[in-house]
Short mmCIF file of C-alpha atoms and ligand atoms in Angstrom, two decimals:
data_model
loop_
_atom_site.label_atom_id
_atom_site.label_comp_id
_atom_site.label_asym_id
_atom_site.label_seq_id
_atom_site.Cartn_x
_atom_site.Cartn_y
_atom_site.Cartn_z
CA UNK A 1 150.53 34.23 14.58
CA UNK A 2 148.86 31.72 12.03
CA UNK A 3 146.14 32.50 10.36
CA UNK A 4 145.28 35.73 10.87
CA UNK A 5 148.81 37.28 9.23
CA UNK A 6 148.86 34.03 6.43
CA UNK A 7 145.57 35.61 4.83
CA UNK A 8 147.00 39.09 3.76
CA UNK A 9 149.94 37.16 1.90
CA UNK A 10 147.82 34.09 -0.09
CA UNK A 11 145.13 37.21 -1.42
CA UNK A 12 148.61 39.01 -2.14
CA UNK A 13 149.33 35.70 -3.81
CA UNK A 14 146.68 35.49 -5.93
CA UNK A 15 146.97 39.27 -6.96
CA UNK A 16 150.07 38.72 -8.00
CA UNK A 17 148.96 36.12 -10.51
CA UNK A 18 146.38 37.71 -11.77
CA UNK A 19 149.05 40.87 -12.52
CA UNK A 20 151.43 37.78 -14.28
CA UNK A 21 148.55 37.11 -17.04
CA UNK A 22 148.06 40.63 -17.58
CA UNK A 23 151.36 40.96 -18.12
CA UNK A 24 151.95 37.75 -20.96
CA UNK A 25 149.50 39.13 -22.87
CA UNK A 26 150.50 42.85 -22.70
CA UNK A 27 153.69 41.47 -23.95
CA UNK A 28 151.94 39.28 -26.55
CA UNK A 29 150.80 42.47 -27.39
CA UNK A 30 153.63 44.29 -27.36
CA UNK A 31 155.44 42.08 -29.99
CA UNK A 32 153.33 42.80 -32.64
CA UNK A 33 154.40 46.23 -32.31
CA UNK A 34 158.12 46.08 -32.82
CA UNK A 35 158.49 44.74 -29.10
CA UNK A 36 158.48 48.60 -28.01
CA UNK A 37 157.45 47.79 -24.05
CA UNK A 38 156.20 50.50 -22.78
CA UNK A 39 156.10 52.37 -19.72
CA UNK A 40 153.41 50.50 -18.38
CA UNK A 41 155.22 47.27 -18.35
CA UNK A 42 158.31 48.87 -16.80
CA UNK A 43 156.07 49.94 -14.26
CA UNK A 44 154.06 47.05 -13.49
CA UNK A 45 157.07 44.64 -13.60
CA UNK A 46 158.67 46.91 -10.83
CA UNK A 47 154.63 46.42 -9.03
CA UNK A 48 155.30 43.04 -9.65
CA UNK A 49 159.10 42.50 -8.14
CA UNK A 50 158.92 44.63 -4.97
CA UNK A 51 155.33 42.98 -4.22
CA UNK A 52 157.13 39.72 -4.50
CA UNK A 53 159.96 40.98 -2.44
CA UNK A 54 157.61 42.06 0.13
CA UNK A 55 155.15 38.69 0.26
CA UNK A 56 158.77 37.04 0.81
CA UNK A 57 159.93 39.09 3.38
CA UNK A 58 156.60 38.25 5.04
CA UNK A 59 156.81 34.82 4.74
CA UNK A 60 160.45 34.58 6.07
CA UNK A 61 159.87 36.83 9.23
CA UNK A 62 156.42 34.67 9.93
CA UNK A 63 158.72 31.41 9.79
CA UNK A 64 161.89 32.65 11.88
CA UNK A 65 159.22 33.59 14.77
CA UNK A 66 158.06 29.76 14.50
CA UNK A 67 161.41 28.09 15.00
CA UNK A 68 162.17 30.81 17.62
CA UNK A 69 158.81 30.29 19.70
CA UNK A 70 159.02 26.72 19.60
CA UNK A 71 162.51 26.05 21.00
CA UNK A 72 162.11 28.73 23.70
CA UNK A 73 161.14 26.83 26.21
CA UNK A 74 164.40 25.46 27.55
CA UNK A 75 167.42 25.78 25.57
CA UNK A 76 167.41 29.43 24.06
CA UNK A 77 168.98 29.85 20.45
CA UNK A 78 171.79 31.70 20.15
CA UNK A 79 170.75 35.69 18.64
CA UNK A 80 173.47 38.12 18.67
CA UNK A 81 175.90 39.76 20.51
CA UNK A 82 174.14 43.09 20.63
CA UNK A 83 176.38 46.21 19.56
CA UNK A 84 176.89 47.96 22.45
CA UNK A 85 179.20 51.02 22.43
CA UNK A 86 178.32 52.03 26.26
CA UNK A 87 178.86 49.09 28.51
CA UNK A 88 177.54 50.71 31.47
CA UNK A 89 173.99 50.67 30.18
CA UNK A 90 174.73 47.19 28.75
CA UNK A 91 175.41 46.07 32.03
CA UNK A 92 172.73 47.66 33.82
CA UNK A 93 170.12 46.21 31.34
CA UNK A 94 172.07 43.01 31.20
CA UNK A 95 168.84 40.01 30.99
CA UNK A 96 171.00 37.96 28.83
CA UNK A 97 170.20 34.63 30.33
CA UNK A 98 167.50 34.68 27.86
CA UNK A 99 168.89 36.40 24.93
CA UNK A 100 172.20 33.97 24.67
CA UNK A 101 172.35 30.68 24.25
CA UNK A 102 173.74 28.50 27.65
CA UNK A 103 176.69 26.46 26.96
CA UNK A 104 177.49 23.15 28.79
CA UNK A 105 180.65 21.06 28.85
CA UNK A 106 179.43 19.35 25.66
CA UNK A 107 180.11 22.41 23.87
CA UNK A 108 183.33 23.29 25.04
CA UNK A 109 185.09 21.74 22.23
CA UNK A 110 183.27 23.31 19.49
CA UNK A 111 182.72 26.63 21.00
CA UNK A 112 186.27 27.59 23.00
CA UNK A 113 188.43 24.84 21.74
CA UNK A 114 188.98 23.54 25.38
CA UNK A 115 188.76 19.68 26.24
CA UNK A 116 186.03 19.00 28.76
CA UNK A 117 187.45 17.63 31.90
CA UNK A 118 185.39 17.38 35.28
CA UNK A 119 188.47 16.14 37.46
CA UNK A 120 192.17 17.76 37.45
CA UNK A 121 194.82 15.36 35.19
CA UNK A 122 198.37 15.28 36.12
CA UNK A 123 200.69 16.64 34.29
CA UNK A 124 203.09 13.28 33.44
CA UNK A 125 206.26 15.51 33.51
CA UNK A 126 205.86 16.61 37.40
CA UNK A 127 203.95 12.83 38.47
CA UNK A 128 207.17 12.09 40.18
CA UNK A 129 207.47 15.09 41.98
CA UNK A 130 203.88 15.07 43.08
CA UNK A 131 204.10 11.50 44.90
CA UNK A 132 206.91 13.18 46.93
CA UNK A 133 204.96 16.50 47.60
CA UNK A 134 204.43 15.38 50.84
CA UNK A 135 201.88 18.54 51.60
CA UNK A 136 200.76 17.34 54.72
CA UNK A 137 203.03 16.51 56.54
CA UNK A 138 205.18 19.75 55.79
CA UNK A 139 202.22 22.35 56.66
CA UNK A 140 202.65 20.52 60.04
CA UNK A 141 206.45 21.02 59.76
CA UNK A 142 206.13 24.22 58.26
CA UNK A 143 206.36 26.75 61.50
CA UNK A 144 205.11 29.51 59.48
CA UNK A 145 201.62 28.23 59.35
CA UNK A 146 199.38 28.55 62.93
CA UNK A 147 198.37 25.56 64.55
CA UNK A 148 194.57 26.53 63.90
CA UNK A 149 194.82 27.43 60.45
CA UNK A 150 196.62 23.97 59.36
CA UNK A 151 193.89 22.16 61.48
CA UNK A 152 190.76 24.35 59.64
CA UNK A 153 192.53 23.67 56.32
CA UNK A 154 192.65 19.63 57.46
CA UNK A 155 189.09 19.41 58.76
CA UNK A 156 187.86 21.45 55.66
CA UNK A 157 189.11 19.31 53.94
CA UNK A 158 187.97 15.94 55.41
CA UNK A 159 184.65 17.64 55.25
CA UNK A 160 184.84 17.79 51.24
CA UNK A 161 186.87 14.61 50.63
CA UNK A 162 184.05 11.98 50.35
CA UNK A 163 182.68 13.98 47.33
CA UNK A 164 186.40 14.56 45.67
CA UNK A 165 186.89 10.95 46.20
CA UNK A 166 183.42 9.84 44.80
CA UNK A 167 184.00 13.07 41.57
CA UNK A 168 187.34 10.78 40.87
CA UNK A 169 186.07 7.44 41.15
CA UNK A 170 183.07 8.34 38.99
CA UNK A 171 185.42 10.01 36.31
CA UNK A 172 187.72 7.04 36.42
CA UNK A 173 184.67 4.75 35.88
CA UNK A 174 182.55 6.16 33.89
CA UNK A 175 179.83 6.59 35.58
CA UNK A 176 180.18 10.69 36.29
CA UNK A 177 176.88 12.71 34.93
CA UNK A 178 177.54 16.53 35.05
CA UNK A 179 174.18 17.80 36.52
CA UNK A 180 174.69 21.06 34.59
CA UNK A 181 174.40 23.03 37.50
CA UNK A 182 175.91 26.11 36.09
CA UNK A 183 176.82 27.14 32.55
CA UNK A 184 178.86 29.51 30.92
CA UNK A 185 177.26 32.13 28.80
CA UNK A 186 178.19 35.28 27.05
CA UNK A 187 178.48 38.83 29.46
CA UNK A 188 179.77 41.33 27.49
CA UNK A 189 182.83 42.37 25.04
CA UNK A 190 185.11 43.09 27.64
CA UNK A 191 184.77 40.40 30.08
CA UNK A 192 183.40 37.97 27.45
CA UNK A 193 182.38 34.79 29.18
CA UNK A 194 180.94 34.14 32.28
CA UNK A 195 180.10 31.04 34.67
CA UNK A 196 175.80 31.56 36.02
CA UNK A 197 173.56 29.34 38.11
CA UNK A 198 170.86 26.80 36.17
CA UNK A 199 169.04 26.28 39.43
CA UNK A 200 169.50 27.88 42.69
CA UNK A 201 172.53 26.92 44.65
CA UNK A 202 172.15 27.02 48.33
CA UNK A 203 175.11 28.52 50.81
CA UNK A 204 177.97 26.66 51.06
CA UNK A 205 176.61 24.15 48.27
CA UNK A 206 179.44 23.02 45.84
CA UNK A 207 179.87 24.84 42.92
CA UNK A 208 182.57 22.54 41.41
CA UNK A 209 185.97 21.11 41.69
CA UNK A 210 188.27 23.40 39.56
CA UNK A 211 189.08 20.58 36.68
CA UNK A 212 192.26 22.02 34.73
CA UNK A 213 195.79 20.26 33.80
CA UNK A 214 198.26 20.29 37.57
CA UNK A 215 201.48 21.41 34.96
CA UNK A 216 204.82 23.63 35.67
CA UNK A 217 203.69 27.09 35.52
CA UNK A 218 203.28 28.32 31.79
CA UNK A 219 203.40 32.07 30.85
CA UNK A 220 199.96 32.36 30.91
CA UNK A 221 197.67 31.94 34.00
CA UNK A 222 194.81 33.29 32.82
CA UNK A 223 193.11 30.36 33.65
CA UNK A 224 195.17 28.80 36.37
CA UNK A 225 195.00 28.33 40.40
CA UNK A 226 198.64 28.43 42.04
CA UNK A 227 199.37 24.76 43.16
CA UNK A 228 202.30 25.69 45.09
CA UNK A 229 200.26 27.19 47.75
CA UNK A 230 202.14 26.94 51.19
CA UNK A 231 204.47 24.45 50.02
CA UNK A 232 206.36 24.17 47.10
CA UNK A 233 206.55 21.49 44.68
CA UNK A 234 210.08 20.46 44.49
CA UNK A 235 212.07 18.64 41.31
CA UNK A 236 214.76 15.67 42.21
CA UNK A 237 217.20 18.67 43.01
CA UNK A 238 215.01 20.13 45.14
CA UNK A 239 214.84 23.27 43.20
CA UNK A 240 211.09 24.57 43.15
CA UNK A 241 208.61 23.89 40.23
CA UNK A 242 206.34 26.46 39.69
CA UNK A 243 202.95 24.21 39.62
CA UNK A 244 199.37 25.57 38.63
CA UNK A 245 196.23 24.06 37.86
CA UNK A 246 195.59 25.41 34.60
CA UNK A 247 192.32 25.40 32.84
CA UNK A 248 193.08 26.96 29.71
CA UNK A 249 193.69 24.01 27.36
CA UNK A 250 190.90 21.88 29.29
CA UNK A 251 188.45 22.47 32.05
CA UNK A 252 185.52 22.98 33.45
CA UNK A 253 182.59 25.52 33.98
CA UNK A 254 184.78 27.00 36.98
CA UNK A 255 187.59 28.24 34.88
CA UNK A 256 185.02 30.80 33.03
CA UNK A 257 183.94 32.53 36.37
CA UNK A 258 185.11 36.23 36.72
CA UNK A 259 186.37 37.93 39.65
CA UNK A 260 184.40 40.38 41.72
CA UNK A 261 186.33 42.53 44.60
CA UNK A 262 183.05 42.58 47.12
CA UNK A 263 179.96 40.42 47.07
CA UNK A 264 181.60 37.45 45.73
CA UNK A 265 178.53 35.25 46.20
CA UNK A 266 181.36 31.59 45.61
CA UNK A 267 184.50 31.50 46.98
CA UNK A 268 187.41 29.44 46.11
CA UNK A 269 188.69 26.66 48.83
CA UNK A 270 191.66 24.73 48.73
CA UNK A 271 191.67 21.36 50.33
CA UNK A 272 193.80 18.51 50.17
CA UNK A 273 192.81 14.95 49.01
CA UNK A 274 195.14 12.47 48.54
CA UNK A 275 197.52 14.90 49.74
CA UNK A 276 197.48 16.79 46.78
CA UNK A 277 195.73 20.11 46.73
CA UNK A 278 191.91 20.77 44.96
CA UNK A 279 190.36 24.04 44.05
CA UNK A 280 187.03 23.79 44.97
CA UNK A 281 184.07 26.97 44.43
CA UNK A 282 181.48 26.92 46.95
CA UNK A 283 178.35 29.28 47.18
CA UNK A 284 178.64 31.86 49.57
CA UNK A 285 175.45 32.94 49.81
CA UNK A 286 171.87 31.53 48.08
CA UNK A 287 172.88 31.99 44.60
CA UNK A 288 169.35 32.16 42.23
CA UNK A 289 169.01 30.73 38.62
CA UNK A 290 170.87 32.70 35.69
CA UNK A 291 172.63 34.48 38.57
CA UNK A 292 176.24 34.92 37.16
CA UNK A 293 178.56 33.09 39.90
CA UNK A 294 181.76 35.46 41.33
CA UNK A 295 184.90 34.12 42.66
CA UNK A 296 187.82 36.22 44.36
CA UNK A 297 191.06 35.68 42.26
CA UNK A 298 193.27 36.95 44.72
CA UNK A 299 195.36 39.75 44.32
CA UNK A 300 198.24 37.95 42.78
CA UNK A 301 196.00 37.55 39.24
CA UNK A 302 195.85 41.39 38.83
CA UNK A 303 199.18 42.87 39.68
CA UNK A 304 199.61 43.43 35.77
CA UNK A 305 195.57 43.79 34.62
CA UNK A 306 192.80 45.84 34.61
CA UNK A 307 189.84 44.84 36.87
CA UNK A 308 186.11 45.19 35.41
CA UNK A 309 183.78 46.65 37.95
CA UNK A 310 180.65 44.32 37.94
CA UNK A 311 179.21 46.45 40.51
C1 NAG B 1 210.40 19.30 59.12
O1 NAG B 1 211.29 20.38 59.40
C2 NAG B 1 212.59 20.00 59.73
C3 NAG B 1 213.37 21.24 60.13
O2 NAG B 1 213.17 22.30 59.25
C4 NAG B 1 213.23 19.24 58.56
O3 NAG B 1 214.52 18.80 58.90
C5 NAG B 1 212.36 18.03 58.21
O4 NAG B 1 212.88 17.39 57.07
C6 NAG B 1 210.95 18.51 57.93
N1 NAG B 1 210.08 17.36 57.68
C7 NAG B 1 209.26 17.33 56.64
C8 NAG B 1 208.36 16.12 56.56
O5 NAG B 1 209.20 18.20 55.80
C1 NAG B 2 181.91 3.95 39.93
O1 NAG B 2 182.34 4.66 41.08
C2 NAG B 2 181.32 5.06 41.98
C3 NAG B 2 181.96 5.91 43.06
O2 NAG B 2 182.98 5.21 43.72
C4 NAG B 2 180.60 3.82 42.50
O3 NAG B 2 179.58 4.22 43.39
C5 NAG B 2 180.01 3.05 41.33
O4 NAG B 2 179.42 1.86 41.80
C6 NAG B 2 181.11 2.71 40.32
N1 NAG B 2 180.50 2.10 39.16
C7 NAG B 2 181.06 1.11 38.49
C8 NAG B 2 180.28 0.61 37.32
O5 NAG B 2 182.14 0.64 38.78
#
């Protein structure tokens, strides 16, 4: 850019105030004759305005592509939602990793109004119920679960435990970095937000531990996992508590990743730590950069919505 486009604009410039002294003195001029301004002056003060209003115009354009250019290289600006009446070219043209901006957990707050949790927090109305879940022991008890699938969900689960364990000791102490391996970015007006890649994610690499508040079932699930999943929570009474984990009032990156029908490339896991159930998205497949990251919501989610086809 530089110099080659500044020249045009300072010889403008100086135009310009050479056509400013003409002027004072035409309407030095112009006094002495009953301050009639003529024509000419109309004229050449419109010359002078829109020459002004184009030198600006110049200048301003010149100095957005600076700030733009320089902070390109790794965290984009945010631009504009583009308008776009026909979502099926939208999608097809879709290369918005680099046209909006990525958001990370620090920006939750400010941008959704969602508290930035990396590790599920207990609802203090159901803690009591919770230490007597007992979830182990009653998929063993419970003769409607196979033999083999209890035992794949225990030794999935003993294979993800050391890094649940480590995710909540980390949390509790302090010490837990988010390695901003995904981000949530901006898809389109009718699925809004979605969860992509930073850096490729190889198969059956975490994704995350679904972070989100373990509560009695509110009205909306939106953002919630069912957490009475082959056993249910039960209240002093024994009467069942409907339990999810939901993410809507606080979360993490995994509670902004939409559902796809096929080609899921993550898929959701639940395994039990501390004999409690965690959500937990793995990568199905080699998932690249800016790739956005698909989950399988289960049937349950849509009985009352209307799916998007990402396809
Ligand atoms: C296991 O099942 C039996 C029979 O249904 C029941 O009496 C017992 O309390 C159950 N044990 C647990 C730990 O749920
Ligand atoms: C915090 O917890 C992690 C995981 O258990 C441990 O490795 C680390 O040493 C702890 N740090 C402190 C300062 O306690």
């Amino acid at each position: 850019m530089g110099k080659k486009s500044s020249n045009p604009i300072n010889s403008q410039m100086k135009k310009k105030a050479k056509a400013s002294k003409n002027l004072t003195s035409t309407l030095f001029e112009t006094r002495e004759i009953k301050l009639k301004i003529s024509p000419i002056v109309i004229i050449s003060l419109l010359i002078l305005l829109i020459s002004i209003a184009i030198a600006w115009d110049k200048y301003r354009q010149q100095a957005f592509c600076q700030i733009l250019t320089s902070d390109y290289k790794d965290k984009i600006l945010w631009i504009s939602v583009p308008d776009h009446k026909n979502t099926k070219d939208y999608v097809s043209l879709d290369n918005g990793a680099f046209v909006y901006r990525h958001i990370y957990m620090d920006g939750f707050e400010k941008e959704f109004n969602v508290k930035p949790i990396h590790f599920p927090i207990i609802d203090p109305d159901i803690a009591d119920f919770l230490t007597r879940h007992n979830l182990r022991a009653r998929i063993l008890n419970n003769t409607e679960i196979s033999q083999e699938y209890a035992s794949s969900i225990f030794s999935t689960s003993e294979t993800w435990a050391p890094i649940i364990e480590d995710t909540k000791f980390r949390v509790g102490n302090g010490t837990y970095v988010d390695d901003e391996r995904v981000y949530v970015r901006w898809v389109n007006d009718i699925v809004k937000w979605g969860m992509f890649a930073s850096r490729t994610l190889q198969p059956n690499e975490l994704i995350g531990i679904f972070a989100g508040f373990i509560t009695r079932q509110s009205d909306d699930v939106e953002y919630a996992w069912e957490f009475n999943y082959l056993a249910d929570v039960l209240d002093d009474d024994g009467e069942i508590v409907r339990t999810c984990i939901d993410g809507k009032y606080m979360g993490n990156y995994l509670r902004f990743a939409n559902h796809r029908d096929a080609n899921h490339n993550g898929e959701e896991i639940y395994v039990i730590y501390d004999d409690l159930w965690y959500v937990l998205y793995i990568a199905q497949e080699e998932i690249k950069p800016h790739e956005q990251i698909f989950v399988d919501y289960g049937q349950g989610y849509w009985n009352n919505k209307q799916k998007y086809d990402f396809d």
